[in-house]
Tab-separated table of C-alpha atoms and ligand atoms in Angstrom:
chain	number	residue	atom	x	y	z
A	1	UNK	CA	-46.504	11.113	35.130
A	2	UNK	CA	-45.908	14.842	34.828
A	3	UNK	CA	-45.256	16.492	38.137
A	4	UNK	CA	-45.788	20.211	38.674
A	5	UNK	CA	-42.456	22.029	38.412
A	6	UNK	CA	-41.131	22.879	41.861
A	7	UNK	CA	-41.625	26.472	43.011
A	8	UNK	CA	-38.601	28.635	43.896
A	9	UNK	CA	-36.918	28.194	47.288
A	10	UNK	CA	-38.190	30.233	50.259
A	11	UNK	CA	-36.869	33.755	50.693
A	12	UNK	CA	-35.766	33.428	54.311
A	13	UNK	CA	-34.691	30.590	56.537
A	14	UNK	CA	-37.660	31.310	58.799
A	15	UNK	CA	-40.150	30.857	55.975
A	16	UNK	CA	-42.563	27.943	56.412
A	17	UNK	CA	-41.259	24.743	54.830
A	18	UNK	CA	-43.899	24.537	52.148
A	19	UNK	CA	-41.820	25.560	49.163
A	20	UNK	CA	-39.410	23.245	47.358
A	21	UNK	CA	-35.827	23.235	48.535
A	22	UNK	CA	-34.097	22.784	45.202
A	23	UNK	CA	-30.886	24.771	45.289
A	24	UNK	CA	-30.466	27.619	42.776
A	25	UNK	CA	-29.050	26.207	39.580
A	26	UNK	CA	-30.146	22.665	40.402
A	27	UNK	CA	-32.000	20.927	37.565
A	28	UNK	CA	-35.708	21.692	37.769
A	29	UNK	CA	-36.655	18.541	35.846
A	30	UNK	CA	-38.427	16.154	38.219
A	31	UNK	CA	-36.747	12.793	38.692
A	32	UNK	CA	-39.426	10.420	37.353
A	33	UNK	CA	-40.350	7.388	39.412
A	34	UNK	CA	-40.027	5.135	36.365
A	35	UNK	CA	-38.685	5.508	32.837
A	36	UNK	CA	-39.441	2.259	31.042
A	37	UNK	CA	-37.138	1.484	28.118
A	38	UNK	CA	-38.268	-1.188	25.705
A	39	UNK	CA	-36.248	-2.428	22.708
A	40	UNK	CA	-35.503	0.269	20.167
A	41	UNK	CA	-36.917	0.212	16.655
A	42	UNK	CA	-33.727	-1.158	15.069
A	43	UNK	CA	-33.768	-4.178	17.363
A	44	UNK	CA	-37.395	-4.950	16.565
A	45	UNK	CA	-37.138	-4.352	12.808
A	46	UNK	CA	-35.786	-7.795	11.789
A	47	UNK	CA	-38.748	-9.395	13.516
A	48	UNK	CA	-41.200	-6.957	11.915
A	49	UNK	CA	-39.752	-7.964	8.522
A	50	UNK	CA	-40.567	-11.572	9.376
A	51	UNK	CA	-44.167	-10.550	10.014
A	52	UNK	CA	-44.265	-8.801	6.608
A	53	UNK	CA	-42.914	-11.888	4.899
A	54	UNK	CA	-45.123	-14.405	6.701
A	55	UNK	CA	-48.258	-12.238	6.544
A	56	UNK	CA	-49.149	-13.775	9.868
A	57	UNK	CA	-50.244	-11.217	12.443
A	58	UNK	CA	-51.912	-12.995	15.365
A	59	UNK	CA	-53.505	-16.321	16.444
A	60	UNK	CA	-50.435	-18.262	17.511
A	61	UNK	CA	-48.104	-17.145	14.751
A	62	UNK	CA	-44.478	-18.211	14.524
A	63	UNK	CA	-43.029	-15.288	16.480
A	64	UNK	CA	-45.239	-15.843	19.518
A	65	UNK	CA	-44.696	-19.608	19.334
A	66	UNK	CA	-40.917	-19.100	19.241
A	67	UNK	CA	-41.092	-16.544	22.017
A	68	UNK	CA	-42.985	-19.027	24.193
A	69	UNK	CA	-40.239	-21.555	23.504
A	70	UNK	CA	-37.545	-19.039	24.472
A	71	UNK	CA	-39.425	-18.306	27.706
A	72	UNK	CA	-39.833	-22.043	28.382
A	73	UNK	CA	-36.071	-22.484	27.941
A	74	UNK	CA	-35.602	-20.388	31.087
A	75	UNK	CA	-37.347	-23.125	33.106
A	76	UNK	CA	-36.718	-26.848	33.639
A	77	UNK	CA	-37.574	-29.133	30.727
A	78	UNK	CA	-41.275	-29.836	30.424
A	79	UNK	CA	-42.406	-26.362	31.482
A	80	UNK	CA	-45.298	-25.020	29.404
A	81	UNK	CA	-45.709	-21.329	28.676
A	82	UNK	CA	-49.028	-19.759	27.696
A	83	UNK	CA	-48.785	-16.109	26.681
A	84	UNK	CA	-51.649	-13.707	27.280
A	85	UNK	CA	-52.472	-10.082	26.649
A	86	UNK	CA	-51.469	-9.200	30.205
A	87	UNK	CA	-50.843	-10.819	33.590
A	88	UNK	CA	-54.278	-9.896	34.944
A	89	UNK	CA	-55.827	-12.029	32.194
A	90	UNK	CA	-53.368	-14.858	32.839
A	91	UNK	CA	-54.295	-14.894	36.541
A	92	UNK	CA	-58.016	-14.814	35.740
A	93	UNK	CA	-57.834	-17.538	33.131
A	94	UNK	CA	-55.564	-19.719	35.267
A	95	UNK	CA	-58.075	-19.541	38.137
A	96	UNK	CA	-60.872	-20.454	35.749
A	97	UNK	CA	-58.853	-23.331	34.313
A	98	UNK	CA	-57.628	-24.753	37.626
A	99	UNK	CA	-60.649	-26.950	38.249
A	100	UNK	CA	-60.992	-25.543	41.726
A	101	UNK	CA	-62.701	-27.797	44.242
A	102	UNK	CA	-66.386	-27.226	44.707
A	103	UNK	CA	-67.027	-25.733	48.139
A	104	UNK	CA	-65.310	-22.602	49.337
A	105	UNK	CA	-65.488	-19.765	46.861
A	106	UNK	CA	-62.863	-17.674	48.560
A	107	UNK	CA	-59.380	-17.186	47.208
A	108	UNK	CA	-56.840	-16.233	49.852
A	109	UNK	CA	-54.502	-13.464	48.767
A	110	UNK	CA	-52.277	-10.945	50.526
A	111	UNK	CA	-53.722	-7.529	51.232
A	112	UNK	CA	-50.258	-6.225	50.339
A	113	UNK	CA	-50.492	-6.556	46.568
A	114	UNK	CA	-51.487	-4.629	43.464
A	115	UNK	CA	-55.239	-4.543	42.796
A	116	UNK	CA	-54.825	-6.775	39.723
A	117	UNK	CA	-54.553	-9.855	41.952
A	118	UNK	CA	-57.978	-9.222	43.490
A	119	UNK	CA	-59.520	-8.139	40.178
A	120	UNK	CA	-58.483	-11.470	38.677
A	121	UNK	CA	-60.166	-13.356	41.522
A	122	UNK	CA	-63.433	-11.495	40.976
A	123	UNK	CA	-63.226	-11.841	37.191
A	124	UNK	CA	-62.877	-15.601	37.689
A	125	UNK	CA	-66.187	-15.609	39.583
A	126	UNK	CA	-64.550	-16.058	43.003
A	127	UNK	CA	-64.249	-13.946	46.152
A	128	UNK	CA	-61.099	-12.324	47.572
A	129	UNK	CA	-60.156	-13.108	51.186
A	130	UNK	CA	-57.388	-10.789	52.339
A	131	UNK	CA	-54.762	-12.125	54.712
A	132	UNK	CA	-51.847	-10.230	56.247
A	133	UNK	CA	-48.225	-10.600	55.148
A	134	UNK	CA	-44.967	-11.313	56.915
A	135	UNK	CA	-43.273	-8.101	58.121
A	136	UNK	CA	-39.833	-9.149	56.844
A	137	UNK	CA	-40.645	-10.595	53.419
A	138	UNK	CA	-43.785	-8.486	52.759
A	139	UNK	CA	-45.344	-11.718	51.450
A	140	UNK	CA	-47.928	-14.274	52.562
A	141	UNK	CA	-46.464	-16.840	54.908
A	142	UNK	CA	-47.723	-20.400	54.279
A	143	UNK	CA	-47.606	-21.151	58.015
A	144	UNK	CA	-49.859	-18.172	58.806
A	145	UNK	CA	-52.317	-19.216	56.119
A	146	UNK	CA	-52.282	-22.807	57.396
A	147	UNK	CA	-53.012	-21.405	60.867
A	148	UNK	CA	-56.466	-20.393	59.620
A	149	UNK	CA	-57.208	-24.043	60.379
A	150	UNK	CA	-60.752	-25.234	59.802
A	151	UNK	CA	-61.681	-21.927	58.194
A	152	UNK	CA	-59.555	-22.938	55.193
A	153	UNK	CA	-62.599	-24.970	54.170
A	154	UNK	CA	-64.090	-21.687	52.904
A	155	UNK	CA	-61.215	-21.289	50.449
A	156	UNK	CA	-60.667	-22.910	47.074
A	157	UNK	CA	-57.184	-21.539	46.281
A	158	UNK	CA	-54.359	-19.335	47.533
A	159	UNK	CA	-52.462	-16.706	45.545
A	160	UNK	CA	-49.144	-15.757	47.126
A	161	UNK	CA	-47.599	-12.674	45.504
A	162	UNK	CA	-43.887	-12.300	44.757
A	163	UNK	CA	-43.495	-8.852	46.337
A	164	UNK	CA	-42.050	-6.502	43.721
A	165	UNK	CA	-40.244	-9.474	42.149
A	166	UNK	CA	-38.799	-11.171	45.218
A	167	UNK	CA	-39.404	-14.921	45.118
A	168	UNK	CA	-41.295	-16.477	48.022
A	169	UNK	CA	-40.269	-19.860	49.416
A	170	UNK	CA	-41.792	-22.074	46.729
A	171	UNK	CA	-40.845	-25.283	48.543
A	172	UNK	CA	-42.864	-24.142	51.552
A	173	UNK	CA	-45.823	-23.324	49.315
A	174	UNK	CA	-45.658	-26.733	47.619
A	175	UNK	CA	-45.635	-28.335	51.067
A	176	UNK	CA	-48.643	-26.169	52.024
A	177	UNK	CA	-50.483	-27.322	48.904
A	178	UNK	CA	-49.718	-30.967	49.662
A	179	UNK	CA	-50.748	-30.641	53.296
A	180	UNK	CA	-53.982	-28.687	52.812
A	181	UNK	CA	-55.079	-29.783	49.346
A	182	UNK	CA	-55.592	-26.109	48.482
A	183	UNK	CA	-54.245	-25.258	45.010
A	184	UNK	CA	-51.637	-22.488	44.944
A	185	UNK	CA	-51.258	-20.054	42.037
A	186	UNK	CA	-48.289	-17.691	42.249
A	187	UNK	CA	-48.694	-14.061	41.209
A	188	UNK	CA	-45.137	-13.475	39.994
A	189	UNK	CA	-46.075	-10.384	37.987
A	190	UNK	CA	-42.808	-8.566	38.700
A	191	UNK	CA	-40.675	-11.700	38.968
A	192	UNK	CA	-39.478	-12.245	35.406
A	193	UNK	CA	-35.916	-12.464	36.716
A	194	UNK	CA	-36.519	-14.619	39.762
A	195	UNK	CA	-39.103	-17.139	38.587
A	196	UNK	CA	-37.219	-20.289	37.559
A	197	UNK	CA	-39.560	-22.997	38.860
A	198	UNK	CA	-43.003	-23.801	37.446
A	199	UNK	CA	-43.980	-26.694	39.699
A	200	UNK	CA	-46.591	-24.312	41.063
A	201	UNK	CA	-48.406	-22.448	38.268
A	202	UNK	CA	-47.108	-18.893	38.135
A	203	UNK	CA	-47.994	-15.743	36.215
A	204	UNK	CA	-45.509	-13.110	35.032
A	205	UNK	CA	-46.306	-9.666	33.638
A	206	UNK	CA	-44.586	-8.316	30.524
A	207	UNK	CA	-46.013	-4.818	30.979
A	208	UNK	CA	-43.866	-1.871	29.907
A	209	UNK	CA	-43.128	-1.071	33.549
A	210	UNK	CA	-41.566	-4.499	34.178
A	211	UNK	CA	-37.916	-5.544	33.692
A	212	UNK	CA	-38.763	-7.300	30.447
A	213	UNK	CA	-41.594	-5.465	28.766
A	214	UNK	CA	-43.578	-5.771	25.547
A	215	UNK	CA	-45.896	-2.862	26.277
A	216	UNK	CA	-48.699	-5.174	27.363
A	217	UNK	CA	-48.334	-8.906	27.848
A	218	UNK	CA	-48.023	-11.716	30.329
A	219	UNK	CA	-47.599	-15.447	30.578
A	220	UNK	CA	-48.436	-18.485	32.645
A	221	UNK	CA	-45.630	-20.927	33.403
A	222	UNK	CA	-46.575	-24.409	34.574
A	223	UNK	CA	-45.349	-27.979	34.419
A	224	UNK	CA	-48.959	-29.134	34.206
A	225	UNK	CA	-49.609	-29.739	30.501
A	226	UNK	CA	-53.360	-30.097	31.014
A	227	UNK	CA	-53.629	-26.837	32.911
A	228	UNK	CA	-51.583	-25.108	30.199
A	229	UNK	CA	-53.933	-26.497	27.547
A	230	UNK	CA	-57.021	-25.327	29.437
A	231	UNK	CA	-55.565	-21.823	29.833
A	232	UNK	CA	-54.670	-21.782	26.140
A	233	UNK	CA	-58.304	-22.682	25.330
A	234	UNK	CA	-59.374	-19.815	27.578
A	235	UNK	CA	-57.278	-17.378	25.532
A	236	UNK	CA	-58.785	-18.521	22.239
A	237	UNK	CA	-62.587	-18.584	22.502
A	238	UNK	CA	-62.377	-22.210	23.679
A	239	UNK	CA	-61.216	-23.301	20.194
A	240	UNK	CA	-58.638	-25.964	19.470
A	241	UNK	CA	-58.397	-27.423	15.974
A	242	UNK	CA	-62.099	-26.949	15.402
A	243	UNK	CA	-64.826	-24.356	15.321
A	244	UNK	CA	-66.397	-25.867	18.424
A	245	UNK	CA	-66.021	-23.710	21.515
A	246	UNK	CA	-65.108	-26.318	24.112
A	247	UNK	CA	-65.340	-24.043	27.170
A	248	UNK	CA	-66.631	-20.564	27.888
A	249	UNK	CA	-63.606	-18.404	27.231
A	250	UNK	CA	-62.346	-15.086	25.980
A	251	UNK	CA	-59.783	-13.679	23.569
A	252	UNK	CA	-56.469	-13.029	25.318
A	253	UNK	CA	-53.994	-13.842	22.544
A	254	UNK	CA	-50.771	-11.938	21.976
A	255	UNK	CA	-50.254	-10.511	18.506
A	256	UNK	CA	-47.169	-11.163	16.413
A	257	UNK	CA	-46.194	-7.496	16.900
A	258	UNK	CA	-45.961	-8.108	20.629
A	259	UNK	CA	-43.975	-11.231	19.782
A	260	UNK	CA	-41.553	-9.127	17.720
A	261	UNK	CA	-40.907	-6.832	20.685
A	262	UNK	CA	-40.622	-9.876	22.928
A	263	UNK	CA	-37.871	-11.410	20.789
A	264	UNK	CA	-35.934	-8.149	20.726
A	265	UNK	CA	-36.333	-7.822	24.497
A	266	UNK	CA	-35.109	-11.385	25.042
A	267	UNK	CA	-32.134	-10.749	22.731
A	268	UNK	CA	-31.201	-7.777	24.905
A	269	UNK	CA	-32.013	-9.399	28.256
A	270	UNK	CA	-28.528	-10.606	29.337
A	271	UNK	CA	-27.067	-7.108	28.896
A	272	UNK	CA	-30.178	-5.373	30.223
A	273	UNK	CA	-30.143	-7.513	33.346
A	274	UNK	CA	-26.623	-6.268	34.071
A	275	UNK	CA	-27.750	-2.685	33.469
A	276	UNK	CA	-30.615	-3.089	35.967
A	277	UNK	CA	-28.174	-4.555	38.447
A	278	UNK	CA	-25.674	-1.758	37.927
A	279	UNK	CA	-28.337	0.919	38.462
A	280	UNK	CA	-29.500	-0.835	41.634
A	281	UNK	CA	-25.987	-1.155	43.023
A	282	UNK	CA	-25.220	2.514	42.335
A	283	UNK	CA	-28.343	3.492	44.277
A	284	UNK	CA	-27.571	1.084	47.119
A	285	UNK	CA	-24.024	2.374	47.439
A	286	UNK	CA	-25.188	6.000	47.384
A	287	UNK	CA	-27.574	5.239	50.247
A	288	UNK	CA	-25.091	3.247	52.293
A	289	UNK	CA	-25.008	5.988	54.923
A	290	UNK	CA	-28.755	5.760	55.359
A	291	UNK	CA	-29.375	2.427	57.111
A	292	UNK	CA	-32.951	3.460	57.846
A	293	UNK	CA	-33.631	3.109	54.094
A	294	UNK	CA	-34.036	-0.663	53.770
A	295	UNK	CA	-33.901	-2.541	50.482
A	296	UNK	CA	-35.585	-5.872	49.849
A	297	UNK	CA	-33.250	-8.757	50.559
A	298	UNK	CA	-31.060	-9.431	47.522
A	299	UNK	CA	-32.526	-6.507	45.544
A	300	UNK	CA	-30.041	-5.513	42.881
A	301	UNK	CA	-27.361	-7.879	44.150
A	302	UNK	CA	-28.990	-11.268	43.604
A	303	UNK	CA	-32.038	-10.375	41.537
A	304	UNK	CA	-33.444	-7.488	39.561
A	305	UNK	CA	-36.799	-5.878	39.202
A	306	UNK	CA	-37.925	-2.623	37.657
A	307	UNK	CA	-39.007	-0.834	40.826
A	308	UNK	CA	-37.186	0.200	43.955
A	309	UNK	CA	-39.530	-0.138	46.906
A	310	UNK	CA	-37.767	0.611	50.164
A	311	UNK	CA	-38.704	0.332	53.800
A	312	UNK	CA	-38.547	3.561	55.806
A	313	UNK	CA	-38.941	4.372	59.500
A	314	UNK	CA	-42.402	3.433	60.777
A	315	UNK	CA	-45.124	5.765	59.559
A	316	UNK	CA	-42.741	8.090	57.695
A	317	UNK	CA	-43.764	7.317	54.097
A	318	UNK	CA	-46.355	10.121	53.740
A	319	UNK	CA	-43.919	12.726	55.058
A	320	UNK	CA	-41.034	11.442	52.920
A	321	UNK	CA	-43.307	11.414	49.864
A	322	UNK	CA	-44.231	15.061	50.392
A	323	UNK	CA	-40.679	16.118	51.084
A	324	UNK	CA	-39.262	14.343	48.024
A	325	UNK	CA	-41.987	15.826	45.851
A	326	UNK	CA	-40.988	19.309	47.028
A	327	UNK	CA	-37.477	18.490	45.865
A	328	UNK	CA	-38.720	17.355	42.461
A	329	UNK	CA	-38.225	13.651	43.180
A	330	UNK	CA	-41.207	11.572	42.112
A	331	UNK	CA	-42.227	8.562	44.197
A	332	UNK	CA	-44.972	5.978	43.985
A	333	UNK	CA	-46.873	3.858	46.446
A	334	UNK	CA	-47.046	1.086	43.850
A	335	UNK	CA	-49.654	-0.850	45.864
A	336	UNK	CA	-51.450	2.175	47.267
A	337	UNK	CA	-52.588	1.730	50.845
A	338	UNK	CA	-52.962	-2.009	50.294
A	339	UNK	CA	-55.314	-3.784	47.940
A	340	UNK	CA	-57.992	-4.188	50.631
A	341	UNK	CA	-58.300	-0.379	50.918
A	342	UNK	CA	-59.397	0.146	47.303
A	343	UNK	CA	-63.071	1.038	47.005
A	344	UNK	CA	-63.708	-1.989	44.819
A	345	UNK	CA	-62.630	-4.338	47.602
A	346	UNK	CA	-63.754	-2.645	50.808
A	347	UNK	CA	-66.536	-5.194	51.331
A	348	UNK	CA	-64.290	-8.215	50.869
A	349	UNK	CA	-63.553	-10.706	53.598
A	350	UNK	CA	-60.343	-10.041	55.517
A	351	UNK	CA	-58.285	-11.025	58.518
A	352	UNK	CA	-56.660	-8.425	60.770
A	353	UNK	CA	-54.111	-6.611	58.595
A	354	UNK	CA	-51.727	-4.700	60.894
A	355	UNK	CA	-48.581	-5.508	58.903
A	356	UNK	CA	-50.112	-4.401	55.617
A	357	UNK	CA	-51.333	-1.174	57.234
A	358	UNK	CA	-47.840	-0.568	58.617
A	359	UNK	CA	-46.177	-1.306	55.256
A	360	UNK	CA	-48.479	1.142	53.496
A	361	UNK	CA	-47.190	3.864	55.827
A	362	UNK	CA	-43.536	2.840	55.839
A	363	UNK	CA	-42.636	1.757	52.294
A	364	UNK	CA	-42.153	3.849	49.212
A	365	UNK	CA	-41.242	3.373	45.566
A	366	UNK	CA	-38.186	5.518	44.816
A	367	UNK	CA	-37.269	6.536	41.273
A	368	UNK	CA	-35.627	3.681	39.433
A	369	UNK	CA	-34.754	2.959	35.823
A	370	UNK	CA	-32.436	0.778	33.795
A	371	UNK	CA	-30.358	3.870	33.016
A	372	UNK	CA	-30.690	5.714	36.312
A	373	UNK	CA	-27.675	8.012	36.310
A	374	UNK	CA	-25.386	9.482	38.930
A	375	UNK	CA	-27.015	12.901	38.719
A	376	UNK	CA	-30.506	11.540	39.460
A	377	UNK	CA	-29.113	9.309	42.197
A	378	UNK	CA	-27.485	12.389	43.744
A	379	UNK	CA	-30.837	14.168	43.740
A	380	UNK	CA	-32.612	11.168	45.285
A	381	UNK	CA	-30.009	10.902	48.045
A	382	UNK	CA	-30.045	14.644	48.760
A	383	UNK	CA	-33.839	14.643	48.900
A	384	UNK	CA	-33.846	11.657	51.262
A	385	UNK	CA	-31.217	13.338	53.438
A	386	UNK	CA	-33.471	16.375	53.785
A	387	UNK	CA	-36.612	14.276	54.328
A	388	UNK	CA	-35.083	11.990	56.942
A	389	UNK	CA	-33.026	14.654	58.674
B	401	LIG	N1	-50.018	-8.614	40.025
B	401	LIG	C1	-49.177	-7.703	40.538
B	401	LIG	C2	-48.573	-7.962	41.891
B	401	LIG	C3	-48.844	-6.551	39.815
B	401	LIG	O1	-48.001	-5.643	40.341
B	401	LIG	C4	-49.423	-6.361	38.534
B	401	LIG	C5	-49.138	-5.172	37.765
B	401	LIG	C6	-50.270	-7.358	38.027
B	401	LIG	C7	-50.550	-8.468	38.805
B	401	LIG	C8	-50.932	-7.230	36.678
B	401	LIG	O2	-49.995	-7.196	35.608
B	401	LIG	P1	-50.497	-6.623	34.178
B	401	LIG	O3	-51.930	-7.024	33.998
B	401	LIG	O4	-50.304	-5.120	34.204
B	401	LIG	O5	-49.602	-7.290	33.178
B	401	LIG	C9	-48.243	-0.291	36.753
B	401	LIG	C10	-48.418	-1.391	35.724
B	401	LIG	O6	-49.395	-1.060	34.735
B	401	LIG	C11	-48.779	-2.718	36.308
B	401	LIG	O7	-48.333	-3.693	35.372
B	401	LIG	C12	-48.105	-2.970	37.648
B	401	LIG	N2	-48.437	-4.222	38.231
B	401	LIG	C13	-48.477	-1.866	38.608
B	401	LIG	C14	-47.842	-2.062	39.980
B	401	LIG	O8	-48.021	-0.632	38.108
B	401	LIG	P2	-49.337	2.127	36.828
B	401	LIG	O9	-50.770	2.439	36.598
B	401	LIG	O10	-48.757	2.501	38.145
B	401	LIG	O11	-48.394	2.745	35.671
B	401	LIG	P3	-48.268	4.272	35.214
B	401	LIG	O12	-48.958	4.432	33.917
B	401	LIG	O13	-48.656	5.198	36.296
B	401	LIG	O14	-46.702	4.355	34.977
B	401	LIG	C15	-45.766	4.369	36.020
B	401	LIG	C16	-44.666	5.360	35.682
B	401	LIG	O15	-43.983	4.953	34.507
B	401	LIG	C17	-45.165	6.767	35.414
B	401	LIG	O16	-44.248	7.671	35.971
B	401	LIG	C18	-45.160	6.899	33.893
B	401	LIG	C19	-44.045	5.967	33.498
B	401	LIG	N3	-44.273	5.315	32.203
B	401	LIG	C20	-45.233	4.349	32.130
B	401	LIG	C21	-45.450	3.693	30.957
B	401	LIG	C22	-46.529	2.637	30.858
B	401	LIG	C23	-43.507	5.651	31.114
B	401	LIG	O17	-42.638	6.551	31.218
B	401	LIG	N4	-43.692	4.975	29.939
B	401	LIG	C24	-44.655	4.010	29.816
B	401	LIG	O18	-44.788	3.401	28.738
B	401	LIG	O19	-49.348	0.542	36.672
C-alpha cells in the first residue's frame, strides 16, 4: 500500500506535533507493513517446464496432486489434504460438507478474526454468532463457549481461529466437541507453520501475505476421509469419475501453475522458515527495552507467521498508528475493529465483546517481512520510542 511521503519536520520545537518527525537525511521511503516474497522465477521454472511437457493445466493435475502429498507429509499418516483456490472457499466448502446437525443454524466464531471467517459462514448458508475471546491468547476459549450452556442448542458448529498463526489448544477443542456434540472446524488461515494435527478439520491459507504463499490458495487438512471427499466434490462441480453432479457445488480447484509455485515454495520452506525466525528475533531483540510492546507467546522463537501483531498499552493503538505513520512506518489493524464491527455483520448475533473491543484498541500489526533488515528495524524502534514516550 503506498503511503503519502512524510512532510518535512516542523520548523520550531514549539510547532504543533502534526508534521512527521523524520530526521534530516533519514530515508523518506515508508517502511511497508508487509513485503511478501514468493519463490523467484528460477525456482518455479523447472515446474513450469513440467506443465509444458504434460500439457496438463488444471483439474487435479500431477503438480497439484504431488503438492497435496507434500502437504500431507507434514501431518500424521492418514491425513487428507484438499486444496482450494483460497482459504475462504475451503472454510465455506468444509462447512457445507460437514453434514451439520439439523437444528441451530448459528456458527459460533470469535469476533476477533478476519472477516473471511464470517463470510464463509454466510456463504455456507449459516449465521454467524460472535463470541468474545480470551484476553491472553486472543482466541476463543472452549470453556467460555461451553458456558453458553443450553443456548448452544442454537448452534450447529464452532470455528475457533488460530490468532495470526498461534495454535489454540486442540486437545481442549476435541474435548469440547466430544462433550457438546458440536462439530469444530479450525480456521488456521495463518497457521501453516503451527498446524501439525488434523484430528479436527482445519483450513490454511496460502495467500501471498502468508508465510508460505502461492498468490492465492488454501487447503483443508483432515483425518476424515469422507469429509475430505465431500469437500473435494464441492471444489469440482460435484463431479467424481462421472458427468453426474452428485451435490450442489462450485469450482474451487487450484491450477497447475499454482501447484508449480507451491512446489517451489515448499522446496524453499526449511530455509525460509529460518529467515522468518531470524527477522522475528531481530525485531524482538531490538524491542527488548520496550516491555509494553508485547509479542504473542512463542512468536518468532517457537513458531513463525508472516505478520507481527503486538499488544500495546490499553487504548493506545490509534495514537501509535498515527505517530508511526508520521514517521513513515506503515502499520495495519489486520482484523480492523473486530469482525463484528464490519458493516456486513452488524446485524449478526453476538455476546458481550469487551475483550475484542479492547484488543482492537490495543493491538497493532507492525511492519514485518522475511527479509526485514536492521535499518527498517531501527526505524520501527525509533518510531515506537517516539510514539510511546
Ligand atoms: N481466516 C483468517 C483468520 C484470515 O486472516 C484470512 C485471510 C482468511 C481466513 C482467508 O484466507 P484467504 O481466503 O485470503 O486465503 C490480507 C490477505 O488477503 C488475507 O489472506 C488475510 N487473511 C488478511 C488478514 O489480510 P489485505 O487485504 O490486508 O492485503 P493487502 O492487499 O492490503 O496487502 C497487505 C500488504 O502487503 C500491503 O502493504 C501490500 C502488501 N502486498 C500485498 C500483496 C498481496 C505486497 O507487497 N504484495 C502482494 O502481493 O488481506
